[in-house]
XYZ file of C-alpha atoms in Angstrom:
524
model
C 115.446 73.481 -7.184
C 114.018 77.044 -8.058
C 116.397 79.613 -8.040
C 115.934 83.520 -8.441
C 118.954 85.241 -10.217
C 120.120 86.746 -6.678
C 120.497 83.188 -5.805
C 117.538 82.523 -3.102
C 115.640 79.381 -3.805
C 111.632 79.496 -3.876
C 111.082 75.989 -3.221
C 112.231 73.743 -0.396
C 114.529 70.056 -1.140
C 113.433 67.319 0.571
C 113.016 68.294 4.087
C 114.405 66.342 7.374
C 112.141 65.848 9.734
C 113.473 65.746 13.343
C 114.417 62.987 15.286
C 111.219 63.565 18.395
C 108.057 64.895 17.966
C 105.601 65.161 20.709
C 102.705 62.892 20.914
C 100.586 65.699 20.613
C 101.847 67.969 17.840
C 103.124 71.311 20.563
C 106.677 72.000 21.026
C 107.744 72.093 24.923
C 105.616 74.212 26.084
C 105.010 76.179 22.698
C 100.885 74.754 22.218
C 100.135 73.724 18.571
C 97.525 76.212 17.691
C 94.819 75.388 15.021
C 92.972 78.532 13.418
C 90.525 80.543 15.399
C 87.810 79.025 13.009
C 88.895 74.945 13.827
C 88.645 75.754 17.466
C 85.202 74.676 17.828
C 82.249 76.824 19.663
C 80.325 76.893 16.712
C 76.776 76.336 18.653
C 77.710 78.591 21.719
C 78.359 82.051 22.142
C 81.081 83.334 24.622
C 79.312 86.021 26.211
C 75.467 85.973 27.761
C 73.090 87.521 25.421
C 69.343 88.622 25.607
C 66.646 85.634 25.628
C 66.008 84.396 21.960
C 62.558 85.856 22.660
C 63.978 89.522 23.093
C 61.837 91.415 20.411
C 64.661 92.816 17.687
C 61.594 94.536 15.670
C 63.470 97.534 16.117
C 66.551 96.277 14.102
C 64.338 96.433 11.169
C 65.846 94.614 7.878
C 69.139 94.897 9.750
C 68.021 91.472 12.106
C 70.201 89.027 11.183
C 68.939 86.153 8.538
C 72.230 83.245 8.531
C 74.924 82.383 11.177
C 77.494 85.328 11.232
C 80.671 82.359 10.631
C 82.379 83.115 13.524
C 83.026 80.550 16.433
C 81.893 81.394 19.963
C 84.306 81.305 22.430
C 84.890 82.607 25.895
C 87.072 85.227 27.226
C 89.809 82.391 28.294
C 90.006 80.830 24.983
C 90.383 83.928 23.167
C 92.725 85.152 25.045
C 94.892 81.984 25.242
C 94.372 81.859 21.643
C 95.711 85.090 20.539
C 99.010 84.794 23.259
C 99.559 81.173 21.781
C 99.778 83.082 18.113
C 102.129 86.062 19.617
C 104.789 83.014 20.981
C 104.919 81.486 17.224
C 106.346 85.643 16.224
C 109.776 87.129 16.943
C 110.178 89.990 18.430
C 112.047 92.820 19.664
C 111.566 92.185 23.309
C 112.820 88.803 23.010
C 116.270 89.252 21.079
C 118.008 90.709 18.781
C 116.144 91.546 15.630
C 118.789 92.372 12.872
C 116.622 92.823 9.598
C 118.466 95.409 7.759
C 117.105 98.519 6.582
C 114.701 98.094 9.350
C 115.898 99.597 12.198
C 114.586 97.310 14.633
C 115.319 99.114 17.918
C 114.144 98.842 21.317
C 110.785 100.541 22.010
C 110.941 102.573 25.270
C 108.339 101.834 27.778
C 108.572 105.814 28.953
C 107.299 106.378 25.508
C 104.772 103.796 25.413
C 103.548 105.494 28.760
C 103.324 109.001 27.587
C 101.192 107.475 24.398
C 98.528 105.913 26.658
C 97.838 109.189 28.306
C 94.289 109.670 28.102
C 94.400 113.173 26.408
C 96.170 111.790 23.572
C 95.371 108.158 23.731
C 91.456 109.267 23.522
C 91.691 111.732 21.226
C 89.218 111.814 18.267
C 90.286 113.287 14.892
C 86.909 115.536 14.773
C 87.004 116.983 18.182
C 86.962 120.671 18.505
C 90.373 122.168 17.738
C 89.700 124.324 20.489
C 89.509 121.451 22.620
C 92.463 119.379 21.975
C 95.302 122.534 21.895
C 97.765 120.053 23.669
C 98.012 117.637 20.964
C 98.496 120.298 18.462
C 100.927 121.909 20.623
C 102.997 118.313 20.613
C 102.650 118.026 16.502
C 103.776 121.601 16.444
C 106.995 120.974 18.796
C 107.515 117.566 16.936
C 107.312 119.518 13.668
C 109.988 121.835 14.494
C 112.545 119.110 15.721
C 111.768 117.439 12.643
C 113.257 120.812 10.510
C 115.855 121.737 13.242
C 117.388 117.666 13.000
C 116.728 117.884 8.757
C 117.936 121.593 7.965
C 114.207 121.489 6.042
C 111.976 124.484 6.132
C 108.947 122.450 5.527
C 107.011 118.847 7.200
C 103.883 116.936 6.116
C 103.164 114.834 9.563
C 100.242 113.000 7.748
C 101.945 110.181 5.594
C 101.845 107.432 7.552
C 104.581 105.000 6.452
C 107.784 105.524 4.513
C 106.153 104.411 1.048
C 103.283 106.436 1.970
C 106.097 109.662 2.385
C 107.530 108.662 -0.876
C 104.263 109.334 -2.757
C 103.801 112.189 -0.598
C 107.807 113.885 -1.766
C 106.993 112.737 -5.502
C 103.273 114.493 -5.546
C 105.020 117.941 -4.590
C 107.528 117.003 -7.078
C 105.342 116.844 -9.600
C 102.759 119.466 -8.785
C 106.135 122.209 -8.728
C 107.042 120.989 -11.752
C 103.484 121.546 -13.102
C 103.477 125.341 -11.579
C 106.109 125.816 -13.754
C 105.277 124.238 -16.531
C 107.183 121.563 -16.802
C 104.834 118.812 -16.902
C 107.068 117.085 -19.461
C 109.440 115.988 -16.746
C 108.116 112.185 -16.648
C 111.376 110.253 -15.406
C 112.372 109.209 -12.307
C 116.396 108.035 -11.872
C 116.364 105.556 -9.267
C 119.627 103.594 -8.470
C 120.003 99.899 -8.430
C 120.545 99.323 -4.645
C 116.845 101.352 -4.327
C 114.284 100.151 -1.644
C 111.714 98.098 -4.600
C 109.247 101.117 -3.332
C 110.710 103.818 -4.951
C 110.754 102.620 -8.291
C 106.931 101.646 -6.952
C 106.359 104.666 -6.190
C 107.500 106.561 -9.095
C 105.208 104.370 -11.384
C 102.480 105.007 -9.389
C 102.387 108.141 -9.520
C 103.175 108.071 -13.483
C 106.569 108.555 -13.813
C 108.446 106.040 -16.036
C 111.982 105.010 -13.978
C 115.142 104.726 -15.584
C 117.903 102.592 -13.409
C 121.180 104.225 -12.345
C 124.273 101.517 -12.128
C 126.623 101.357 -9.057
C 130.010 101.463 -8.706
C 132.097 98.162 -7.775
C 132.453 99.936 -4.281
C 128.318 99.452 -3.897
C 127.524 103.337 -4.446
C 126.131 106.042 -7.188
C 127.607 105.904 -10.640
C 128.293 109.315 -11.257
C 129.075 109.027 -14.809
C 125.989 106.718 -15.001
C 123.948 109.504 -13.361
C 125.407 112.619 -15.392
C 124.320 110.967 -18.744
C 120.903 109.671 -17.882
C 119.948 113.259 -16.711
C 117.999 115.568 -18.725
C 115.428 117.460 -19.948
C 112.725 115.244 -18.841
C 114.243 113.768 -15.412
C 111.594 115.064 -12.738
C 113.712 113.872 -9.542
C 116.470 111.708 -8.606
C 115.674 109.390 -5.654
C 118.489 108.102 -3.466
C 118.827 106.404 -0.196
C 121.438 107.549 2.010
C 123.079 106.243 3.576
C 122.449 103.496 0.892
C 121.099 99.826 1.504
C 124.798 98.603 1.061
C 125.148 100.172 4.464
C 127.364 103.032 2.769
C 127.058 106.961 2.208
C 127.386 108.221 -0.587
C 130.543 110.083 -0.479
C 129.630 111.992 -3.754
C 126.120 112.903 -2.614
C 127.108 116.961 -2.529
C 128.027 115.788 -6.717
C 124.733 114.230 -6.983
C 122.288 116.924 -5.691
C 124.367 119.513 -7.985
C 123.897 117.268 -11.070
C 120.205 117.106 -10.043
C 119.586 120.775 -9.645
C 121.435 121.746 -12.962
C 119.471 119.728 -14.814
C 116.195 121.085 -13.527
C 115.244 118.214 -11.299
C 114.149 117.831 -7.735
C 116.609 115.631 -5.170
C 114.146 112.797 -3.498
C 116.011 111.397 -0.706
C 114.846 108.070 1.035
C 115.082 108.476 4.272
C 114.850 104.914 5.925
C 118.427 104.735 7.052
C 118.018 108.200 8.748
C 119.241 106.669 12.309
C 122.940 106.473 11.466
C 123.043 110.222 10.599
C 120.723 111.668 12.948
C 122.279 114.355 15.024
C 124.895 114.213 12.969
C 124.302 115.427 8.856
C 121.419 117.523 8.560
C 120.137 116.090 4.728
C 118.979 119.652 3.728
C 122.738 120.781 3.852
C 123.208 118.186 1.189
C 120.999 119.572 -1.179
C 118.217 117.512 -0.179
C 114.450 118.819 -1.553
C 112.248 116.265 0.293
C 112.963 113.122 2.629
C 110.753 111.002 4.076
C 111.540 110.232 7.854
C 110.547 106.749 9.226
C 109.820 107.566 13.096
C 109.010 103.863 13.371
C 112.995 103.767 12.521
C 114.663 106.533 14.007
C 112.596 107.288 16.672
C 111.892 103.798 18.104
C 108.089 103.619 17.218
C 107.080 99.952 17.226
C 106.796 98.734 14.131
C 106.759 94.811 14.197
C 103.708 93.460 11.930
C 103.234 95.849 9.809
C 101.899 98.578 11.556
C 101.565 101.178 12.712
C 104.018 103.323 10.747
C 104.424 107.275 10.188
C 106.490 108.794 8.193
C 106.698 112.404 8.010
C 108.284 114.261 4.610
C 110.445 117.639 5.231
C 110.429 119.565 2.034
C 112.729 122.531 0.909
C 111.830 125.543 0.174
C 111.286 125.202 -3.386
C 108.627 122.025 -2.796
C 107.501 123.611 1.068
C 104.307 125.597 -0.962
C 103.407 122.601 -2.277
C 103.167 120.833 1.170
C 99.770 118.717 1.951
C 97.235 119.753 4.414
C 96.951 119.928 7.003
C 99.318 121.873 9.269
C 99.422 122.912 12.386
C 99.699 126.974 12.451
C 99.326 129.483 15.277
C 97.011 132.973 15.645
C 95.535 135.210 18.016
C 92.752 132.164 18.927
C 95.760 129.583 19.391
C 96.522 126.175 17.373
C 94.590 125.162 14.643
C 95.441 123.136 11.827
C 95.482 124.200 7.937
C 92.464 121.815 6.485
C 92.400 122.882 2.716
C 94.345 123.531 0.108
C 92.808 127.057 -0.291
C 94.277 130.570 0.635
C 97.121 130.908 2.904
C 97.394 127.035 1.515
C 96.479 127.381 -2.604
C 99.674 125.600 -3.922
C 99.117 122.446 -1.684
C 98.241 119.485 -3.895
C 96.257 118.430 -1.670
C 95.905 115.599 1.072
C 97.392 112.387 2.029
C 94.851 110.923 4.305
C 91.412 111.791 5.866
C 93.044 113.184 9.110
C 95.788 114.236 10.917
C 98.339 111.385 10.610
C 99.378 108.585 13.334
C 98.671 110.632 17.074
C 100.023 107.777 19.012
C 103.080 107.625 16.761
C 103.954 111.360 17.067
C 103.685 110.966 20.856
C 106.215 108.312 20.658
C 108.623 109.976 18.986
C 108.505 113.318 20.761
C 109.050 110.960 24.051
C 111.878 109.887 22.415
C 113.698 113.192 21.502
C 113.029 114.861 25.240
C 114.491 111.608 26.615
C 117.614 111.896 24.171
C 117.953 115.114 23.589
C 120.532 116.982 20.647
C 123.955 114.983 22.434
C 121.607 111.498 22.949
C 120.193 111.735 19.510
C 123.879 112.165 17.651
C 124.741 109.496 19.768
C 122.344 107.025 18.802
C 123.569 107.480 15.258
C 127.044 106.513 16.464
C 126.329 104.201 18.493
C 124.216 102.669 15.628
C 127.687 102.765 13.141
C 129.484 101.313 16.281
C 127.552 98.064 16.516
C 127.111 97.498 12.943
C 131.283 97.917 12.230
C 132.026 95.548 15.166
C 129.482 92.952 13.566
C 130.871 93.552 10.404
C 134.282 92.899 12.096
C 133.696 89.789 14.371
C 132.013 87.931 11.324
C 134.210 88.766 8.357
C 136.343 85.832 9.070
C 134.282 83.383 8.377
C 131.531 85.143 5.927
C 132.699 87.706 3.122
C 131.986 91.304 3.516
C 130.488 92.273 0.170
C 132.475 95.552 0.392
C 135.469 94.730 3.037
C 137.357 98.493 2.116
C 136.695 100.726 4.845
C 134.000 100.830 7.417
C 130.311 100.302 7.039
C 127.110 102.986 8.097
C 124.499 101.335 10.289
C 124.168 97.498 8.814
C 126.997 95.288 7.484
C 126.146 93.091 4.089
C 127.358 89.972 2.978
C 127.266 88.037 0.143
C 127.238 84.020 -0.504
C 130.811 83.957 -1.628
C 131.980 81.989 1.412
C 129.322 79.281 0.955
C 130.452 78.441 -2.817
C 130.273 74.689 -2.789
C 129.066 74.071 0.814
C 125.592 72.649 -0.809
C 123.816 75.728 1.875
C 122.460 78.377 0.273
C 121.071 81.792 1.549
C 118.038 80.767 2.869
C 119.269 77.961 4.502
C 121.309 79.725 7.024
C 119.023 81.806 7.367
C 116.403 79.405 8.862
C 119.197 77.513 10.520
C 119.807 80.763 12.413
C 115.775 80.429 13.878
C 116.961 77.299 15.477
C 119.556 79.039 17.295
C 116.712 81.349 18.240
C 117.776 84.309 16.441
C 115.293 86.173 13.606
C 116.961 86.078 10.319
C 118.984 89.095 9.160
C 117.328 90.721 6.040
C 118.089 87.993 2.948
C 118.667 88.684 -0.614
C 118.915 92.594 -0.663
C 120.058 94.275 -1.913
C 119.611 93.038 -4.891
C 122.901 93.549 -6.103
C 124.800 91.717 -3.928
C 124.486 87.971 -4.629
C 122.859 86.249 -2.101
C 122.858 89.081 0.189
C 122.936 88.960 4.203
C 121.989 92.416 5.471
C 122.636 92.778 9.264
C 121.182 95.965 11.414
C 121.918 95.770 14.967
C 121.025 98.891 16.126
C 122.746 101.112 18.513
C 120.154 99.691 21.490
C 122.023 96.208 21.585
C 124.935 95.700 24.079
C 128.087 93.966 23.532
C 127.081 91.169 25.191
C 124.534 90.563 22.715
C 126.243 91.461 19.646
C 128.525 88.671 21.451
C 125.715 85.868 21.104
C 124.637 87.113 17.933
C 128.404 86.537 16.167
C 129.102 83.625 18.499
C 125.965 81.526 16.981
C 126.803 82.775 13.410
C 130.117 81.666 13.477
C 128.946 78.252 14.654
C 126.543 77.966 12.175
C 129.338 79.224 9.454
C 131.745 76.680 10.872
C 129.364 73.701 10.691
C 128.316 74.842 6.883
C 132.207 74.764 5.965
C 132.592 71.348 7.549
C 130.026 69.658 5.198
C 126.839 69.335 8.002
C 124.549 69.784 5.082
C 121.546 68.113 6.984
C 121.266 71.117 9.646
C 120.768 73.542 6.852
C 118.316 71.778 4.805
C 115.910 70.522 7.157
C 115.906 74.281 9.231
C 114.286 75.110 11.368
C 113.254 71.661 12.963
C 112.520 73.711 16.509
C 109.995 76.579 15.022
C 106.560 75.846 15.716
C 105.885 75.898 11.767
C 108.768 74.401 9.223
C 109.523 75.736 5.842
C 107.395 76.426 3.168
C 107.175 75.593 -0.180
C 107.313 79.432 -1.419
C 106.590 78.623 -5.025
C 103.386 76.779 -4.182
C 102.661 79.782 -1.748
C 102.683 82.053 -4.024
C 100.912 80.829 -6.921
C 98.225 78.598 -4.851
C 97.752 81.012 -1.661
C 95.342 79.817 0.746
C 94.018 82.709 2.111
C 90.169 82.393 3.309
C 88.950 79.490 5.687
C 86.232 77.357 4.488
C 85.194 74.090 6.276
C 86.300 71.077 4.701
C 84.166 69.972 1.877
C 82.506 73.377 1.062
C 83.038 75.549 -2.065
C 83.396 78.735 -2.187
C 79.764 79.239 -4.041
C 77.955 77.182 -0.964
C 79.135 79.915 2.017
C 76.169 81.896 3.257
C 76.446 85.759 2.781
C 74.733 86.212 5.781
């Protein structure tokens, strides 16, 4: 078996295969869906068209010449098609999703309702600014919560995901550093329990990263941090609380380290919900944070999309903020377009437009509904559930740092499966056939074989009950040597496990029809 040095194997043992299958390859009444392309339909359409003698003279060069590749099927079988995909996904509306670091809340259907208004669900980024003073009137409000619940001075709403606000922090980094001239500063300290896109980041933007090392109670080395600073650090960037599920008691230590040695404080701000309402990050010294409100403020977020995240800024990197902003005159709202006059320092953009409008509509629903007492008690709430998880499981798995109480996820390590035969992974997909999502697996990275739950504050007791209850099961049959329901998991998913190595060194990712090379397709 392959086996990464966090301990997570990349290819599959020999798997089990269950006792039944069905006759014809579904799963009760989950259907066994082939690929839109291997449904058939390939000499129909699934809509009436013109007559084939409809003169298309007026299409020019632009009349199609080949078939287009596409199947044609009717309204029914698309639909049925697409719904039989969605039942083969997880998702927050069925159960508990405890990825960590993910903040997989529930998404309020009040919000969802407010975002399908026509005047902001029909919105197009190059109407009149005259004409759409509402929706800059929301962006505004949302702007200012955004500083009041951050202490910042300062918000770019156009980034629209948390790597996407990383970039955004690190470009005003570096174009203050430039204003000053200090275009030297080309490091970037980035600790080892970092989210992989900050280090990402950093290099992307041209920075080289130098690691910081964590203490045995999972947080910032200090020492490690005070003599890696200097004369050519640019920023620090930290997550807090960190991915260990901790805050960093010595952040206050941290920023002050950063600042004497000339360098900008980057905080990462994906763990924002178990502080909200509670620690405002600019009293900590904080320059720029990046705010996930697909986190926080219960924007869905479930297959990649769509995301904002917003970056406050202090007010030694607010002149450097990207256009556009939202500003008010004599004429109303309009929004700041170029880095130019009132806007000269700006470095510059982040995106065509204005930023995710459906998003920001979500969110703002979501602080009116809370308000200042609901939001701070979302963030305990959040602490709450993850501590009582933490506490009903630590029996049976080990914490990876038992002292004291965890933030808004509780990590484990592998320690309590040492010569079980299951690894990781294996309860993990064992878990899907108790019909629970996997928590987040192997990360941190430095926590061997890591198990990184996030319940959320939305999650009642009685589901944080069935959670535990099936984990402990699982944990109990793993002890007592029942190697075989680990290594075959999950026999009751629609789709059984991979082979990850093969995956990801042979990925199949285009359909072509059996028998056809890749040189033989029609460009049409």
């Amino acid at each position: 078996m392959t086996m990464l040095n966090v301990g997570r194997p990349t290819r599959p043992e020999a798997v089990l295969e269950p006792v039944h299958r069905s006759l014809a390859g579904g799963r009760g009444l989950l259907q066994d869906e082939p690929l839109i392309f291997e449904l058939g339909g390939w000499e129909k359409t699934g809509v009436d068209l013109a007559p084939a003698e409809h003169d298309a003279s007026d299409l020019g060069d632009l009349v199609r010449t080949a078939p287009i590749g596409l199947p044609g099927l009717s309204e029914p079988e698309a639909m049925r098609h697409y719904v039989r995909l969605s039942q083969k996904n997880h998702a927050i509306d069925l159960a508990l999703y405890p990825l960590g670091s993910c903040t997989m809340k529930h998404n309020p259907r009040l919000n969802e309702k407010a975002a399908r208004l026509a005047g902001f669900a029909d919105l197009h980024p190059l109407a009149p600014q005259s004409t759409v003073q509402g929706a800059l009137a929301l962006m505004d409000r949302l702007a200012h919560w955004l500083k009041a619940l951050t202490g910042m001075p300062a918000v770019a709403l156009s980034p629209k995901a948390g790597a996407h606000g990383e970039l955004c922090g690190l470009l005003a980094i570096k174009a203050a550093h430039e204003a000053k001239g200090q275009d030297h500063r080309r490091r970037v300290l980035v600790p080892t329990s970092a989210h992989g896109t900050n280090p990402a980041t950093a290099a992307f933007v041209g920075y080289s990263v130098t690691e910081i090392a964590q203490t045995e109670d999972g947080r910032v080395d200090i020492a490690d941090l005070a003599a890696k600073l200097g004369e050519d650090v640019a920023a620090i960037m930290v997550t807090n609380p960190n991915t260990c599920g901790l805050f960093e008691r010595d952040i206050l230590e941290i920023s002050r380290l950063t600042h004497e040695a000339g360098a900008y404080f980057y905080c990462d701000g994906a763990n924002f919900n178990a502080i909200v309402g509670r620690v405002r990050p600019g009293d900590l010294g904080v320059d720029a944070m990046h705010i996930n409100l697909h986190k926080t403020f219960s924007t869905p977020h479930g297959g990649g999309g769509p995301g904002a995240g917003p970056v406050v800024l202090s007010e030694a990197l607010a002149p450097f903020a990207p256009a556009p902003w939202v500003v008010s005159d004599g004429e109303g709202l309009r929004l700041v377009e170029e880095a130019k006059g009132e806007a000269a320092q700006a470095f510059g953009r982040m995106s065509a437009f204005h930023g995710q409008m459906g998003m920001f509509v979500r969110a703002y629903a979501y602080m009116l509904s809370h308000g200042a007492d609901g939001l701070r008690q979302v963030a305990e709430d959040a602490v709450l559930n993850a501590n009582y998880v933490k506490a009903r499981l630590s029996g049976a798995m080990t914490a990876a740092f038992p002292e004291g109480p965890c933030m808004h996820e509780a990590l484990f390590d592998d320690a309590w499966l040492e010569g079980t035969g299951v690894t990781t992974l294996d309860f993990a997909k064992a878990m899907i056939d108790e019909g629970f999502h996997p928590m987040t697996m192997y990360f941190p990275l430095v926590v061997h074989g890591a198990m990184l739950i996030e319940p959320t504050e939305t999650e009642s007791k009685q589901e944080l009950d069935r959670f535990c209850d099936a984990l402990l099961a699982l944990a109990e049959a793993a002890k007592a040597g029942d190697v075989d329901r680990f290594k075959g998991a999950p026999y009751l998913a629609p789709l059984r496990r991979l082979d990850e190595t093969q995956a990801a060194r042979r990925p199949k990712l285009v359909w072509r029809p059996e028998g056809v090379a890749p040189a033989q397709r029609s460009a049409g």
